[in-house]
mmCIF file of C-alpha atoms in Angstrom:
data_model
loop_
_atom_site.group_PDB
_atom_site.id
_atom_site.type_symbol
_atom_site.label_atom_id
_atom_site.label_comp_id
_atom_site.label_asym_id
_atom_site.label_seq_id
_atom_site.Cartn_x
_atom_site.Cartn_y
_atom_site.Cartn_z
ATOM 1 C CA UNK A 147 113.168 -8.272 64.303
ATOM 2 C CA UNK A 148 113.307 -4.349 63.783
ATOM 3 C CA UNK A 149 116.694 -4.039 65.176
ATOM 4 C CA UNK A 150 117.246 -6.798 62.773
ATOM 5 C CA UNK A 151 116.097 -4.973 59.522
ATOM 6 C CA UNK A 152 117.862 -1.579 60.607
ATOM 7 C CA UNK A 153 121.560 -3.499 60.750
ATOM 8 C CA UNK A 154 120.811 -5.047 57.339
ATOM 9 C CA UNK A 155 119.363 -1.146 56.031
ATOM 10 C CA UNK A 156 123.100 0.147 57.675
ATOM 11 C CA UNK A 157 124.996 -2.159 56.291
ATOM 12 C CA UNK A 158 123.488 -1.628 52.990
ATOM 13 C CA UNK A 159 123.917 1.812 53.037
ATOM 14 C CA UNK A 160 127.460 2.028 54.413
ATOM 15 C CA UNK A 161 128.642 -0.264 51.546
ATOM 16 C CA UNK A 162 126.217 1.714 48.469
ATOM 17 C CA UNK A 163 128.186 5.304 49.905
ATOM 18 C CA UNK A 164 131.687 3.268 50.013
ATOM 19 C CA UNK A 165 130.972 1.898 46.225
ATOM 20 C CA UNK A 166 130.039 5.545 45.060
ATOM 21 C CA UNK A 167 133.038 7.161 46.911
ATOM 22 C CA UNK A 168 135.678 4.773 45.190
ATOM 23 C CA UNK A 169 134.323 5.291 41.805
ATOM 24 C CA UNK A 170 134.666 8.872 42.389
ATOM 25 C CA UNK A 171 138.130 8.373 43.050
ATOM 26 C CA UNK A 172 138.217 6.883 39.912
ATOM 27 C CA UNK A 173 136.598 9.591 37.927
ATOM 28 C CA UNK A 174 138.472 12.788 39.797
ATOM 29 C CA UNK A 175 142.094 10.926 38.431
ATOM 30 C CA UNK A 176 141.225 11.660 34.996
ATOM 31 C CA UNK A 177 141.825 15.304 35.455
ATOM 32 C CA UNK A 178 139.204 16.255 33.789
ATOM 33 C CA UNK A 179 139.680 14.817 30.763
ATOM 34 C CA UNK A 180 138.256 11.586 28.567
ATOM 35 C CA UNK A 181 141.677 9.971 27.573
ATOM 36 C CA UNK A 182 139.732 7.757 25.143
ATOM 37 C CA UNK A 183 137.163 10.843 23.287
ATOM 38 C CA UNK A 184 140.134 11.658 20.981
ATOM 39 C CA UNK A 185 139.443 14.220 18.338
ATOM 40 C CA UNK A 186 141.816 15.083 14.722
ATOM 41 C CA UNK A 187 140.593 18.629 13.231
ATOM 42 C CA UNK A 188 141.716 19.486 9.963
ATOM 43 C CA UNK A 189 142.976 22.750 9.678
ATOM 44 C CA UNK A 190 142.645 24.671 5.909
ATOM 45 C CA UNK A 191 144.385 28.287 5.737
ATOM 46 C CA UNK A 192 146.476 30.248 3.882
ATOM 47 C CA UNK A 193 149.181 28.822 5.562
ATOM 48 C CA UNK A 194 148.489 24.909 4.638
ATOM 49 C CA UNK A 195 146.357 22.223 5.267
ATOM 50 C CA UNK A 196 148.003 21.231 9.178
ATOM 51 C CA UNK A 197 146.093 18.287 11.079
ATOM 52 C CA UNK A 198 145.987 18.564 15.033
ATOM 53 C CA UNK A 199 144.795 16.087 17.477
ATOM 54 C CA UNK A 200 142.744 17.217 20.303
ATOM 55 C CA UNK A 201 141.626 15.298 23.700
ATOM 56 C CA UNK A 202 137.588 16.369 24.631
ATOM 57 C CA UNK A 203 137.185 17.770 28.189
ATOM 58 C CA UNK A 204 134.801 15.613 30.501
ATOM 59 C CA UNK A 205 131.886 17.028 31.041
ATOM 60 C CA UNK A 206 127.786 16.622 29.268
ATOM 61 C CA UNK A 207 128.945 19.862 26.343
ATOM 62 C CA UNK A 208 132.149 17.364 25.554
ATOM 63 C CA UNK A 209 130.117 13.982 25.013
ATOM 64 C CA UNK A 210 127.502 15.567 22.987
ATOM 65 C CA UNK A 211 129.921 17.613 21.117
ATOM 66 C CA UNK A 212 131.577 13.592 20.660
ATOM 67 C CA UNK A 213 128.306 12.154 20.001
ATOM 68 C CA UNK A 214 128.078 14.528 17.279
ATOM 69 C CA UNK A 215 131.136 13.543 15.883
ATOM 70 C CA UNK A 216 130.117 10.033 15.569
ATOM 71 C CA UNK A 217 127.438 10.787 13.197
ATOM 72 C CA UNK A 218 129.373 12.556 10.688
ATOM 73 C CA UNK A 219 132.749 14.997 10.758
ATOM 74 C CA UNK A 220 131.955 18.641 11.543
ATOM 75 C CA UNK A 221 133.016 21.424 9.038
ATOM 76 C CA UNK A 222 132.900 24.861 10.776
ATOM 77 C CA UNK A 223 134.657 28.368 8.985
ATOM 78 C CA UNK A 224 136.212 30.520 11.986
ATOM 79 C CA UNK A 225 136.986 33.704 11.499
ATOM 80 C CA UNK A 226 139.837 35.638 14.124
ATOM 81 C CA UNK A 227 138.491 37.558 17.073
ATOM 82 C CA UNK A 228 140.325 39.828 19.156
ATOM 83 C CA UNK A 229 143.833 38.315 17.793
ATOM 84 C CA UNK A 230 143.301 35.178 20.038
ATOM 85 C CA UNK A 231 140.973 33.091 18.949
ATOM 86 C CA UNK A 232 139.132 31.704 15.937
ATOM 87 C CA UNK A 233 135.463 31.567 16.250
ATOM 88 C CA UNK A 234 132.185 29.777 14.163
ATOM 89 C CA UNK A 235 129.029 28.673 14.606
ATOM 90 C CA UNK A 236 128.129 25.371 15.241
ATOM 91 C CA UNK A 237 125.180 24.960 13.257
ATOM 92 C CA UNK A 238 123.272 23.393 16.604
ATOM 93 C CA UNK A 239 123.107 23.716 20.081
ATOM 94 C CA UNK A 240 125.154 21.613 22.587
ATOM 95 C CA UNK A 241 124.396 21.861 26.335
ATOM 96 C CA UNK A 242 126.481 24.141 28.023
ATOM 97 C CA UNK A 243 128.593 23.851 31.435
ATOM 98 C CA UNK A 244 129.588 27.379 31.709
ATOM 99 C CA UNK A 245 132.350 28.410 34.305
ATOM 100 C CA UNK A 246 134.459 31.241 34.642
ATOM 101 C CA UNK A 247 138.069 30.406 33.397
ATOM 102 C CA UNK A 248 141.187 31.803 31.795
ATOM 103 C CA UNK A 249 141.346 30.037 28.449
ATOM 104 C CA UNK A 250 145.211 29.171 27.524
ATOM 105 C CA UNK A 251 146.379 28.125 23.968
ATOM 106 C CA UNK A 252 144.857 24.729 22.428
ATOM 107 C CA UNK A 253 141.435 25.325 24.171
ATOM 108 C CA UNK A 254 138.402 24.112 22.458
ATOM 109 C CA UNK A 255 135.688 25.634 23.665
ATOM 110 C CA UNK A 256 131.821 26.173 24.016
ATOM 111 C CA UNK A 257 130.808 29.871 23.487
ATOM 112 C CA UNK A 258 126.783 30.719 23.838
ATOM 113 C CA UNK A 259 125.941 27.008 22.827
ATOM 114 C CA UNK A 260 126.180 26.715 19.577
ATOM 115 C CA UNK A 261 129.797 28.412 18.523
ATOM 116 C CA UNK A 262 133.117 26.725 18.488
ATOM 117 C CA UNK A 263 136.408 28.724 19.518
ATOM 118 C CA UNK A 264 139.930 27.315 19.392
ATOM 119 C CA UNK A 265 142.186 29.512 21.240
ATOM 120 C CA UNK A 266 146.011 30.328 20.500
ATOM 121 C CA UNK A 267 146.021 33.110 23.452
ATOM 122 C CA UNK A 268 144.741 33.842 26.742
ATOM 123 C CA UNK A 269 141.041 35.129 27.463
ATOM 124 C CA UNK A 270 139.195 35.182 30.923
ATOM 125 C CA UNK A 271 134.952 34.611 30.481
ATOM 126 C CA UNK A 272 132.339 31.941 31.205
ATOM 127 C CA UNK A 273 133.022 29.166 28.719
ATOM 128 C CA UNK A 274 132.511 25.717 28.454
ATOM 129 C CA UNK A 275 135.718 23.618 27.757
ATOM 130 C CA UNK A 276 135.217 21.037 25.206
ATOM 131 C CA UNK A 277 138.722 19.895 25.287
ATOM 132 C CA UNK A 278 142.544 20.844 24.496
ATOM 133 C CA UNK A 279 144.754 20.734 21.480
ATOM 134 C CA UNK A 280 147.390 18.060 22.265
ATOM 135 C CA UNK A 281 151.013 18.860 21.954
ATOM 136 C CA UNK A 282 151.199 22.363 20.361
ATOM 137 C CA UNK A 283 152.921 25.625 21.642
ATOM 138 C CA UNK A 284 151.384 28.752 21.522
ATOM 139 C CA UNK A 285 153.791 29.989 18.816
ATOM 140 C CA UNK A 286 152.929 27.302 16.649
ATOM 141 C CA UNK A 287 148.981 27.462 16.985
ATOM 142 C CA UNK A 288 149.552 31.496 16.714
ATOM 143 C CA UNK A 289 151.206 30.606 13.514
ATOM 144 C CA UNK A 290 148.295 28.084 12.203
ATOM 145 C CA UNK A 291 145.290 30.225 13.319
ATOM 146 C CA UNK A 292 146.726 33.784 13.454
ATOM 147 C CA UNK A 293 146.047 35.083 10.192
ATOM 148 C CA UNK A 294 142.678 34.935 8.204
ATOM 149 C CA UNK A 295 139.772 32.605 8.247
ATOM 150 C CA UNK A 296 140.329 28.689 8.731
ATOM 151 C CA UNK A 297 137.972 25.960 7.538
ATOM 152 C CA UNK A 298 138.231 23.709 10.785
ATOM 153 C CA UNK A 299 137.501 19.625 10.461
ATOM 154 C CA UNK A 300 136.552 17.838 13.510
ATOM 155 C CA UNK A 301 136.405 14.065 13.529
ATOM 156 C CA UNK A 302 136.951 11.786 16.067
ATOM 157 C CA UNK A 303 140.173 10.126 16.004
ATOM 158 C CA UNK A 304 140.357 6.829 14.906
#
């Protein structure tokens, strides 16, 4: 009877550790990114009013930052640092997944928590990717976000 109960325990946890491998499978095809948690940000700045679409990241910062979204659009001012970026505060916290990486143009990302940064260069820190502007060059998010402040609207694309 005990050899009995140890093949049915096996069996059962062969097929559980098959079940969670495929769905990993599943999950690692998405390179990293939530093809339905679509964002639009509205961009206001001395060079126009220019709307981009954005695709979040996958990860815990990225669905919160989403769930977020869902309540109500987010209106953040950025202001340039270091001629690559535009940074503002968030106005709340998000969990972070920090990693080191080398940010390229059209990155979204987490700094400290609580402060949005869309990037139109390169920068090398631990951030946490929220997503990535879809379909833009560098030259043309240099031209968008290079000069000034922006008033930055993020709502999730509907």
């Amino acid at each position: 009877m005990k050899k009995l109960i140890l093949i049915i325990m096996s069996i059962f946890l062969l097929t559980t550790s098959a079940c969670a491998h495929g769905s990993r499978e599943t999950d690692s095809s998405d390179k990293g990114e939530l093809s339905d948690m679509k964002m639009s940000i509205q961009i206001s700045c001395d060079s126009g009013s220019h709307t981009l679409t954005a695709t979040l990241a996958d990860n815990s910062s990225a669905l919160a930052f989403f769930e977020l979204l869902e309540k109500a659009p987010v209106t953040i001012k950025m202001s340039d640092y270091g001629n690559f970026e535009k940074v503002g505060s968030l106005g709340t916290s998000l969990p972070r997944n920090d990693t080191h990486i080398t940010t390229t143009a059209g990155d979204i990302i987490l700094y400290q928590g609580n402060q949005i940064t869309i990037y139109y260069d390169t920068n090398s820190w631990s951030f946490t990717r929220l997503g990535k502007i879809d379909g833009m060059t560098q030259a043309e998010l240099k031209q968008i976000l290079g000069k000034g402040d922006v008033t930055a609207v993020f709502n999730i694309l509907k």
